[in-house]
Coordinates of C-alpha atoms in Angstrom, one line a residue:
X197 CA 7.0 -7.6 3.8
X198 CA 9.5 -6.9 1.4
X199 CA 12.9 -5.7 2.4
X200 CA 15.6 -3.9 0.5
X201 CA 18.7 -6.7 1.7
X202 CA 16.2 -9.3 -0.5
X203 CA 16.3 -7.4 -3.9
X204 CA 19.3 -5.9 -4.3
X205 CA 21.5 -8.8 -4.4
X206 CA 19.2 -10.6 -7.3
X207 CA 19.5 -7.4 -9.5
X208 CA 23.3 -7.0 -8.5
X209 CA 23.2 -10.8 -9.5
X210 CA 21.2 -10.1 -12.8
X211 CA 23.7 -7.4 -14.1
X212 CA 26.3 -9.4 -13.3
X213 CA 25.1 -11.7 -15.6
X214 CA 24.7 -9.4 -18.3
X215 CA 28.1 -8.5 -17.7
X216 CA 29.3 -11.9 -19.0
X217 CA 27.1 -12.1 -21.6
X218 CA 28.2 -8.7 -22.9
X219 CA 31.8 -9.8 -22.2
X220 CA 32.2 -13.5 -24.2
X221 CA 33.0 -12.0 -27.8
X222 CA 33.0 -8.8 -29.7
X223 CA 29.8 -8.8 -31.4
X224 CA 31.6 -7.9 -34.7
X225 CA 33.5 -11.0 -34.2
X226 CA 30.6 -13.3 -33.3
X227 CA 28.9 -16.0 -35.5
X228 CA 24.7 -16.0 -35.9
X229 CA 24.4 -18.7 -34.0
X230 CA 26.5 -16.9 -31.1
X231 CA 24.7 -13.9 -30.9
X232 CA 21.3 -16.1 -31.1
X233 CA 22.7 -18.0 -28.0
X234 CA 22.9 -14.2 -26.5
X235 CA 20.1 -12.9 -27.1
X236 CA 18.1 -15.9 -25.8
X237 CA 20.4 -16.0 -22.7
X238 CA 19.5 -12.1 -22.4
X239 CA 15.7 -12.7 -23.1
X240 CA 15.5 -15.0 -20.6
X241 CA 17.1 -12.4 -18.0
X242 CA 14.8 -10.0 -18.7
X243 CA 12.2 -12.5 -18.2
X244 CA 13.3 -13.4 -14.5
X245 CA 13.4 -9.1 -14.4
X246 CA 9.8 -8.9 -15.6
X247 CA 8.8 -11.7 -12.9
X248 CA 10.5 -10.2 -10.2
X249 CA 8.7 -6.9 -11.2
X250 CA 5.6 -8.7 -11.9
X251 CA 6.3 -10.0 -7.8
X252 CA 7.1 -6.4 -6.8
X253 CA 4.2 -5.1 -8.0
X254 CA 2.2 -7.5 -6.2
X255 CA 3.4 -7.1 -3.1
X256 CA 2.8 -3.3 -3.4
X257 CA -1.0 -4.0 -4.3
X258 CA -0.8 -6.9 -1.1
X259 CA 0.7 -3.8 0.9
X260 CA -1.6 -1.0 -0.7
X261 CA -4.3 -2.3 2.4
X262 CA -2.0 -2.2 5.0
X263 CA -0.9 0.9 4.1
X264 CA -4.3 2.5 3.7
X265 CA -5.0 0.7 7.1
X266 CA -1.5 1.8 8.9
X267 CA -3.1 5.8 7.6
X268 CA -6.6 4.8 9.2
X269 CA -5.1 4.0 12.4
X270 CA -3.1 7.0 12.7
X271 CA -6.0 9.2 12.3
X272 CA -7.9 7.0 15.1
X273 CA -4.5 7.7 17.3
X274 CA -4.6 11.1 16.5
X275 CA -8.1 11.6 17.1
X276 CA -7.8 9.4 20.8
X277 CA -5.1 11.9 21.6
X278 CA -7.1 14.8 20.7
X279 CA -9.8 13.1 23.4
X280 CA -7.4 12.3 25.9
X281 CA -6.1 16.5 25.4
X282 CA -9.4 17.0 26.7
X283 CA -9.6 14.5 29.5
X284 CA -6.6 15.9 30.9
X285 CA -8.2 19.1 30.8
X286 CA -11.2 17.7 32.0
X287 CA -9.2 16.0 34.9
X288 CA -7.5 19.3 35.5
X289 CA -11.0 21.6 36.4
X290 CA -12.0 18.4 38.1
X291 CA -8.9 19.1 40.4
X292 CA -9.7 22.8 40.6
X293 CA -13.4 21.8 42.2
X294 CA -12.4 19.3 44.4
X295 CA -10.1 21.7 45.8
X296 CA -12.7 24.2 46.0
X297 CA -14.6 21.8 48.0
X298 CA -11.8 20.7 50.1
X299 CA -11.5 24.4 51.3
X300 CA -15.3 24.8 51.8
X301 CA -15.0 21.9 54.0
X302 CA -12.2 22.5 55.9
X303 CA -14.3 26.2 56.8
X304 CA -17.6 23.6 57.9
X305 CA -14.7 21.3 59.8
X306 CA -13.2 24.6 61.7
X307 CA -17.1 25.7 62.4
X308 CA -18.3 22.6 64.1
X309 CA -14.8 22.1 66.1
X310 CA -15.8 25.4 67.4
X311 CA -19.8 25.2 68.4
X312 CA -17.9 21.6 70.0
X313 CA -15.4 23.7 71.9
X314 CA -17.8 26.4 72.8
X315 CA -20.8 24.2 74.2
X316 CA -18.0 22.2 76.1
X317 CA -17.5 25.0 77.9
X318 CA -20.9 26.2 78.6
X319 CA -21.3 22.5 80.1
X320 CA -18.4 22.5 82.1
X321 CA -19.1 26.2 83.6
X322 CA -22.3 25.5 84.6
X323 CA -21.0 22.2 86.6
X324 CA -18.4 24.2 88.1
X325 CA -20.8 26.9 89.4
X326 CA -22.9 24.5 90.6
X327 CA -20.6 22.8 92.3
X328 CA -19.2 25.8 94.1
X329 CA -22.5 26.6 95.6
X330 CA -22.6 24.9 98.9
X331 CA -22.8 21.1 97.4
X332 CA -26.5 22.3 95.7
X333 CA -28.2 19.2 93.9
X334 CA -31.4 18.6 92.5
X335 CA -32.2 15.9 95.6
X336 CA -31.5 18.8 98.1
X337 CA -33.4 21.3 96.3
X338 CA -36.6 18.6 96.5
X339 CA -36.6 18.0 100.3
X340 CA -36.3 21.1 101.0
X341 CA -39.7 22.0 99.5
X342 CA -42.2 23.2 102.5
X343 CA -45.6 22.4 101.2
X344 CA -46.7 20.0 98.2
X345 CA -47.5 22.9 96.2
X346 CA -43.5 23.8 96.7
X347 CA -42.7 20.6 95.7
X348 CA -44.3 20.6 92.4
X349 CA -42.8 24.3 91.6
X350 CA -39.0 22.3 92.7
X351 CA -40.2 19.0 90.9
X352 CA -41.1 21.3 88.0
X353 CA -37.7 23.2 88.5
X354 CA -35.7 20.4 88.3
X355 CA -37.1 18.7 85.5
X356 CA -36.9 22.1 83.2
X357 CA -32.6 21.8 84.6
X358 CA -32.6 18.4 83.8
X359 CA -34.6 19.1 79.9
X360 CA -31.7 21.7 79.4
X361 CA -29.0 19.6 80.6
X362 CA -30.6 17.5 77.9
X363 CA -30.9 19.8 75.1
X364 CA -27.3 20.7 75.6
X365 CA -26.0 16.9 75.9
X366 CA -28.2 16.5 72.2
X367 CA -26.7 19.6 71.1
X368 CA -23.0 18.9 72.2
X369 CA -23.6 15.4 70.7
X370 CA -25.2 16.6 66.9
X371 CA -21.8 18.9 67.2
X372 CA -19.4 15.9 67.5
X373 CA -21.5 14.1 64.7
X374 CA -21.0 17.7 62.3
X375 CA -17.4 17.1 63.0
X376 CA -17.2 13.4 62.5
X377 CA -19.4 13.5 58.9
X378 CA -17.2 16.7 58.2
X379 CA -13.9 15.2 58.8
X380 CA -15.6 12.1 56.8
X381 CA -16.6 13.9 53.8
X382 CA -12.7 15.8 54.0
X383 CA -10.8 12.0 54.2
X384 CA -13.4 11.1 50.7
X385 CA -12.9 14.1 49.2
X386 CA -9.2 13.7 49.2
X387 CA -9.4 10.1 48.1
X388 CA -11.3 11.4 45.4
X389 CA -8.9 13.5 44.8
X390 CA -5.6 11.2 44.8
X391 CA -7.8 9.1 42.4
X392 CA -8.6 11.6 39.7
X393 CA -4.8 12.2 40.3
X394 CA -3.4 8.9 39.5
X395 CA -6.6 8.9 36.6
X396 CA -4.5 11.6 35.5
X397 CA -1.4 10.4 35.3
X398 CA -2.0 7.0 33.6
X399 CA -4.2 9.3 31.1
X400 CA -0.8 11.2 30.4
X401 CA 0.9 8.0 30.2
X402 CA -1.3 6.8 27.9
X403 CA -1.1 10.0 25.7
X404 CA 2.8 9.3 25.8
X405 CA 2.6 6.2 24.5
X406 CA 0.1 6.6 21.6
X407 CA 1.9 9.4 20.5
X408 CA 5.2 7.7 20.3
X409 CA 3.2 4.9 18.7
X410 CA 1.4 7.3 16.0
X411 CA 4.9 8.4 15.1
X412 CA 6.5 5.4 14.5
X413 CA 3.4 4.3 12.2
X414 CA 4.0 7.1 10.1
X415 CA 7.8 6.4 9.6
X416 CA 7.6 2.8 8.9
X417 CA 4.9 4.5 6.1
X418 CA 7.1 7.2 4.4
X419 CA 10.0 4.7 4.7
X420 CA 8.4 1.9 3.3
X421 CA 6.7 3.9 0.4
X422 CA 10.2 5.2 -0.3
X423 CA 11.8 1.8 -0.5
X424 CA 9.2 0.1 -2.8
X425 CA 9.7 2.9 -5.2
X426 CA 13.3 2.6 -5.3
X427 CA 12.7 -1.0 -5.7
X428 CA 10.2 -0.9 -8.6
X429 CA 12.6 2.3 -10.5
X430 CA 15.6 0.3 -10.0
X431 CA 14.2 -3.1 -11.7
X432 CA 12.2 -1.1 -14.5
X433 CA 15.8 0.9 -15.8
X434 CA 17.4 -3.1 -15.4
X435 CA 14.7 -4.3 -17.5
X436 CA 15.0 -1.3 -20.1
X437 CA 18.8 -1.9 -20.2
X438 CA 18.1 -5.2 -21.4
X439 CA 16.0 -4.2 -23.8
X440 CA 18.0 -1.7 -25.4
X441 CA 20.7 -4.8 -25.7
X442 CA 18.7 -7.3 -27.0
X443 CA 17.9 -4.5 -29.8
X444 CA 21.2 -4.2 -30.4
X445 CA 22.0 -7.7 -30.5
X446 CA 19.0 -8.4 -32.6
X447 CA 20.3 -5.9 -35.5
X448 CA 24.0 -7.6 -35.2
X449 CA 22.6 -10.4 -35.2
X450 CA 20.6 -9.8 -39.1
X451 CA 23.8 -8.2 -40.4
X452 CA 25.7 -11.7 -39.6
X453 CA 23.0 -13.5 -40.8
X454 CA 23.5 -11.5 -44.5
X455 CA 27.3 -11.9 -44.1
X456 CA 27.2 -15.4 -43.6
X457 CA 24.4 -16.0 -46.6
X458 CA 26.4 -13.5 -49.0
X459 CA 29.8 -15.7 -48.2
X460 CA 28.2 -18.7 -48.9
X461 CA 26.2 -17.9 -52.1
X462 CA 25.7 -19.0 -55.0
X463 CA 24.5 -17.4 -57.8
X464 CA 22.1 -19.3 -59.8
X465 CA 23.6 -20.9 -63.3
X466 CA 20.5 -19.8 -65.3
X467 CA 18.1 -16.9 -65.6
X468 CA 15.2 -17.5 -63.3
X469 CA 11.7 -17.5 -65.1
X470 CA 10.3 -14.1 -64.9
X471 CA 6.4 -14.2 -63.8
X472 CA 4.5 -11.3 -65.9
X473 CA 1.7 -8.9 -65.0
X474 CA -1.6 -10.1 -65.2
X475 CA -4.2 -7.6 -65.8
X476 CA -4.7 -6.8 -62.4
X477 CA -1.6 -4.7 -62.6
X478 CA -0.2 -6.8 -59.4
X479 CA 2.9 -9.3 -60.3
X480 CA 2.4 -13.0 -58.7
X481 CA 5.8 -12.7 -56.3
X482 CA 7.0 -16.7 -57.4
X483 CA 6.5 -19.1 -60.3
X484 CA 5.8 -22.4 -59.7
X485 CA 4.1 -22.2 -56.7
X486 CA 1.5 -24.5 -54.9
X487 CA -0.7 -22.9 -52.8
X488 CA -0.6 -24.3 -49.2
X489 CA -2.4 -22.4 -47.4
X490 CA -5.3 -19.6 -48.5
X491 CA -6.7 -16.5 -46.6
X492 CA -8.5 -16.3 -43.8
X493 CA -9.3 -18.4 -40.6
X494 CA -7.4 -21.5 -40.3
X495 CA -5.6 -24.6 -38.0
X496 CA -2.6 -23.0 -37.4
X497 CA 0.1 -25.8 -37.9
X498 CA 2.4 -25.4 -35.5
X499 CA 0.3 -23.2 -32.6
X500 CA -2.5 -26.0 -33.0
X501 CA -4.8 -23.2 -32.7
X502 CA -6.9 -21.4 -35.0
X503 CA -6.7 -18.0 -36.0
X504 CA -6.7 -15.7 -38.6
X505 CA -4.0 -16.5 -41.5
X506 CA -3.5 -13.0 -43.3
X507 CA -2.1 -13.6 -46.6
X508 CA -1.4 -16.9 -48.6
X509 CA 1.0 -19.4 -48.0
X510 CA 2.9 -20.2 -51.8
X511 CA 5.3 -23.6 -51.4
X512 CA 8.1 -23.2 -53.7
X513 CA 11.5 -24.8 -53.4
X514 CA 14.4 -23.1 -51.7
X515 CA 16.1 -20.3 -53.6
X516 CA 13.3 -19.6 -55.1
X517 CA 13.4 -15.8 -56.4
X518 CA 10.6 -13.5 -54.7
X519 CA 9.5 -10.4 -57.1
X520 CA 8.1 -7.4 -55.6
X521 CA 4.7 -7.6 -56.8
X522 CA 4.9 -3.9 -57.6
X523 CA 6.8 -0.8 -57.2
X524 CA 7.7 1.0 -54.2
X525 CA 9.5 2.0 -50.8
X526 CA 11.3 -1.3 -48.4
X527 CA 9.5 -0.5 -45.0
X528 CA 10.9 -3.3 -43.4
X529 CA 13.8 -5.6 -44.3
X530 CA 14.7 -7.6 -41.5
X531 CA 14.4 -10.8 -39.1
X532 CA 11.7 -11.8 -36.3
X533 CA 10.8 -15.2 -34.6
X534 CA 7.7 -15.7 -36.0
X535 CA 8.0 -13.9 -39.8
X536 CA 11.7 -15.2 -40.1
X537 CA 13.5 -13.3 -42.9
X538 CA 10.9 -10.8 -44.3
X539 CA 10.3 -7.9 -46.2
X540 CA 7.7 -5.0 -46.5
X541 CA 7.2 -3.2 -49.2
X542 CA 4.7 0.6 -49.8
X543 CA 3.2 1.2 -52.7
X544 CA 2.5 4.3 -51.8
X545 CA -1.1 4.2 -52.7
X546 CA -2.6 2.7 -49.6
X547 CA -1.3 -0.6 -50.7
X548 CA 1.4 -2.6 -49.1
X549 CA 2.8 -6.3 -49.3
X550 CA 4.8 -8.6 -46.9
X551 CA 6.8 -11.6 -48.0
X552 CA 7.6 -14.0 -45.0
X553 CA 9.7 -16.9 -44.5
X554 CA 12.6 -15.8 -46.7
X555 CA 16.0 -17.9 -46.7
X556 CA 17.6 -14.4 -46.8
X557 CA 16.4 -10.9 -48.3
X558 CA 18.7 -9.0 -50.8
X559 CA 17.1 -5.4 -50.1
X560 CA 17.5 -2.8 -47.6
X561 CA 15.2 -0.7 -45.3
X562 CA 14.7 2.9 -47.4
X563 CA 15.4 1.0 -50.6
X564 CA 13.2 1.5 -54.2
X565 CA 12.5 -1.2 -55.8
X566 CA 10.5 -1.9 -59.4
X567 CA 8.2 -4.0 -59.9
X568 CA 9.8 -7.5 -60.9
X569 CA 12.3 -6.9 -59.0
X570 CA 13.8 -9.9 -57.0
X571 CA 13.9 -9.0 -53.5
X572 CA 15.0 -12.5 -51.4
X573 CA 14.7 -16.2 -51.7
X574 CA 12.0 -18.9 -50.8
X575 CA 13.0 -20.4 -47.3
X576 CA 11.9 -21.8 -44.0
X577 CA 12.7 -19.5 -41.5
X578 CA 10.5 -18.5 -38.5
X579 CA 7.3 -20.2 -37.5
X580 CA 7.2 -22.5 -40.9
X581 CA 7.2 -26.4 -41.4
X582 CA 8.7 -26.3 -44.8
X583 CA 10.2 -24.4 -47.7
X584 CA 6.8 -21.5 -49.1
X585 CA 6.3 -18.3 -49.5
X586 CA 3.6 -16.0 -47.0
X587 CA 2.5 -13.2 -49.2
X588 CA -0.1 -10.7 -47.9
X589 CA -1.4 -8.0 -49.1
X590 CA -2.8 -4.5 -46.7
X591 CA -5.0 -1.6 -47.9
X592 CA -4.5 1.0 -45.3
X593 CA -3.6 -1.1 -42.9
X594 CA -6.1 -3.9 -43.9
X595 CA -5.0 -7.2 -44.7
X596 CA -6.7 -8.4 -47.5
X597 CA -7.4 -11.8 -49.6
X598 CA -3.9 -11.3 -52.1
X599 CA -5.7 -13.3 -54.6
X600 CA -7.9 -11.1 -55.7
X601 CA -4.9 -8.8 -56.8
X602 CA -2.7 -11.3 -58.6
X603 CA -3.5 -13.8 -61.4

C-alpha cells in the first residue's frame, strides 16, 4: 500500500531539482549547447515524473480490487448486523416466553406443594384418630370376629382400610413426584434462561465489534481514495510544470541557435545558381542534388527499421541554398530532434511542403515568401547521417511522391 510519507519527498526532491536547473544561468545569457544540456536534464525529470505516475497509477488499479472488496465486505457486515438486530430481538421474545413459563410453573409448583400438604394431613388425622380410639388395630378388629361369616365381613373390612391406606400412600407419593418433575422442569427452565441470556450478550458483543469494524473499513476507504487522488493531482501539475519549461527552454533554445549561426556567418562570395520552374509550376528546392533516398517504404538508416519515408531525401553540400518550391505562408520555422532545423511552408491551395535537416533557416513563423525564395541552408541536423535535403510534399494533409511535382 502506498503511503503519503513515500511520495512526497521524491516530488519535493524532483522540484528541487528543477530549481537548480532553472537556477544555473539566465536563459538569455546561456549558449545552445547549455540550454540543450537543460532541457535534456529536464526531459529526463519528467521522465522519472511520468514513471512514478505510470507506478501510481498502477497501484490504484492493484488497489481498485481491494477497494471494491473492502465495499463488499462492508455490506456483508452491515447485512450480519442487520441479522444479529433481529437475533437480539429474537433472543428478547425468547426471554418474554420463558418467563411466561417460569410463572406457569411456579403456579403448577405452588399446586402440587399443596395437594402434598393437604393429603399429608388427611394421613396423619386419620392415624391420630385411630390411635385415640382405645389402641383399635386391624389384628384386634379380626379376633374379635364371632362367627366365620364375621370374619370375612372384618377380613373384607380390613383389606378395603388397608386398599385406601394404599390409594392414599400412591396418591401422596404421585404428589411428591408432581413436585419433584415441577421443581425439575423450573431449575431447566431457568438454565435455559441464563443461556439465552449469556447467547445474548455475546450476540451484542458481537454486534459491537462488527460495527466498530465496519466503520473503520469505511475510513481506511474514504481516506485512502482521498490520498491517492492527492497523489496522482499533485504528480500530474509537477509533470505539466515541466512541460511548460521544457517549452520554454526549447524556444530559447532555437533563438540561440539563430544567434549563434547569424554571428558566425558568412555570406556566400558569389550568386548561388538559381533552379527555374519546370512546367509543373513547382521549383526543385536545390541544384545539384543527388537523390539519396526516394518516397515511400524504406530501411530507415539510423532506426534500422522500416517504415514509411514521406518525401525525398536530396544530398547536397552544406550551405547549400533551399528555395521555396512555391509561394506561400511559413507554418513552421523551427527545431525538433528528429526534423532538426525545418521549415513548413502553405500554399494555400491544399498544398504544402516541408524542408528538413536544415544547417539553419533564415524565415520566420507568419512569414510570405515567393517562390524562389531562399529559405535556409542544406545541413545535418536531426536524425541524418550526412549533409541532404528531406523535401516532402502534402495535399490536404497527404504526403505525396514530391517527384511528380518538380522536374
Amino acid at each position: 500500500m502506498l503511503h503519503k510519507r513515500f511520495w512526497v519527498p521524491i516530488l519535493c526532491g524532483i522540484l528541487c531539482l528543477i530549481g537548480l536547473l532553472l537556477a544555473r544561468t539566465p536563459v538569455s545569457a546561456a549558449s545552445s549547447s547549455e540550454i540543450r544540456d537543460q532541457i535534456t536534464a529536464m526531459e529526463q525529470e519528467q521522465e522519472a515524473i511520468r514513471q512514478q505516475i505510470t507506478q501510481l497509477e498502477q497501484q490504484i488499479s492493484t488497489n481498485a480490487t481491494e477497494l471494491k472488496q473492502l465495499v463488499a465486505n462492508k455490506q456483508s457486515l452491515d447485512q450480519q448486523i442487520n441479522l444479529l438486530h433481529r437475533q437480539i430481538d429474537n433472543s428478547n421474545q425468547q426471554i418474554a416466553a420463558y418467563a411466561l413459563l417460569i410463572a406457569d410453573k411456579q403456579l403448577e409448583l405452588d399446586k402440587a406443594e399443596e395437594n402434598l400438604a393437604r393429603f399429608k394431613m388427611e394421613y396423619k388425622e386419620r392415624i391420630r384418630a385411630m390411635e385415640e380410639s382405645d389402641g383399635v388395630s386391624y389384628w384386634l378388629i379380626l379376633f374379635e370376629s364371632r362367627s366365620f361369616t364375621d370374619f370375612l365381613d372384618r377380613l373384607e373390612m380390613v383389606r378395603q382400610i388397608a386398599k385406601a391406606d394404599q390409594h392414599r400412600m400412591e396418591t401422596i407419593r404421585l404428589a411428591t413426584q408432581q413436585v419433584q418433575q415441577a421443581q425439575a422442569e423450573l431449575a431447566a427452565e431457568k438454565a435455559a434462561l441464563e443461556s439465552a441470556r449469556l447467547a445474548l450478550t455475546q450476540t451484542r458483543q458481537q454486534l459491537e465489534a462488527k460495527a466498530e469494524l465496519s466503520g473503520a473499513l469505511v475510513l481506511e476507504l474514504v481516506n485512502r481514495g482521498d490520498e491517492y487522488a492527492q497523489l496522482l493531482e499533485q504528480a500530474e501539475q509537477d509533470e505539466e510544470k515541466l512541460m511548460d519549461e521544457i517549452a520554454k527552454l526549447e524556444d530559447d533554445f532555437d533563438d540561440a541557435v539563430y544567434q549563434e549561426w547569424l554571428a558566425t556567418y558568412v555570406p556566400p562570395t558569389t550568386a548561388p545558381e538559381t533552379p527555374t520552374v519546370g512546367d509543373s509550376g513547382w521549383l526543385t528546392p536545390v541544384t545539384n542534388y543527388r537523390l539519396s533516398s526516394p518516397f515511400g517504404n524504406r530501411l530507415h538508416p539510423i532506426l534500422g527499421i522500416y517504415r514509411m519515408h514521406s518525401g525525398v531525401d536530396m544530398a547536397c553540400p552544406e550551405w547549400t541554398p533551399i528555395y521555396a518550391t512555391r509561394g506561400g505562408k511559413i507554418t513552421i520555422a523551427k527545431y525538433s530532434d528528429s526534423a532538426g532545423n525545418y521549415v513548413q511552408i502553405n500554399h494555400g491551395d491544399g498544398y504544402a511542403s516541408v524542408y528538413m535537416h536544415m544547417v539553419q533557416h533564415v524565415v520566420s513563423v507568419g512569414d510570405y515568401v515567393a517562390q524562389g525564395q531562399v529559405i535556409g541552408y542544406v545541413g545535418n541536423t536531426g536524425l541524418s547521417k550526412g549533409n541532404h535535403l528531406h523535401f516532402g510534399i502534402s495535399y490536404n494533409g497527404e504526403y505525396v511522391n514530391p517527384m511528380e511535382y518538380i522536374d
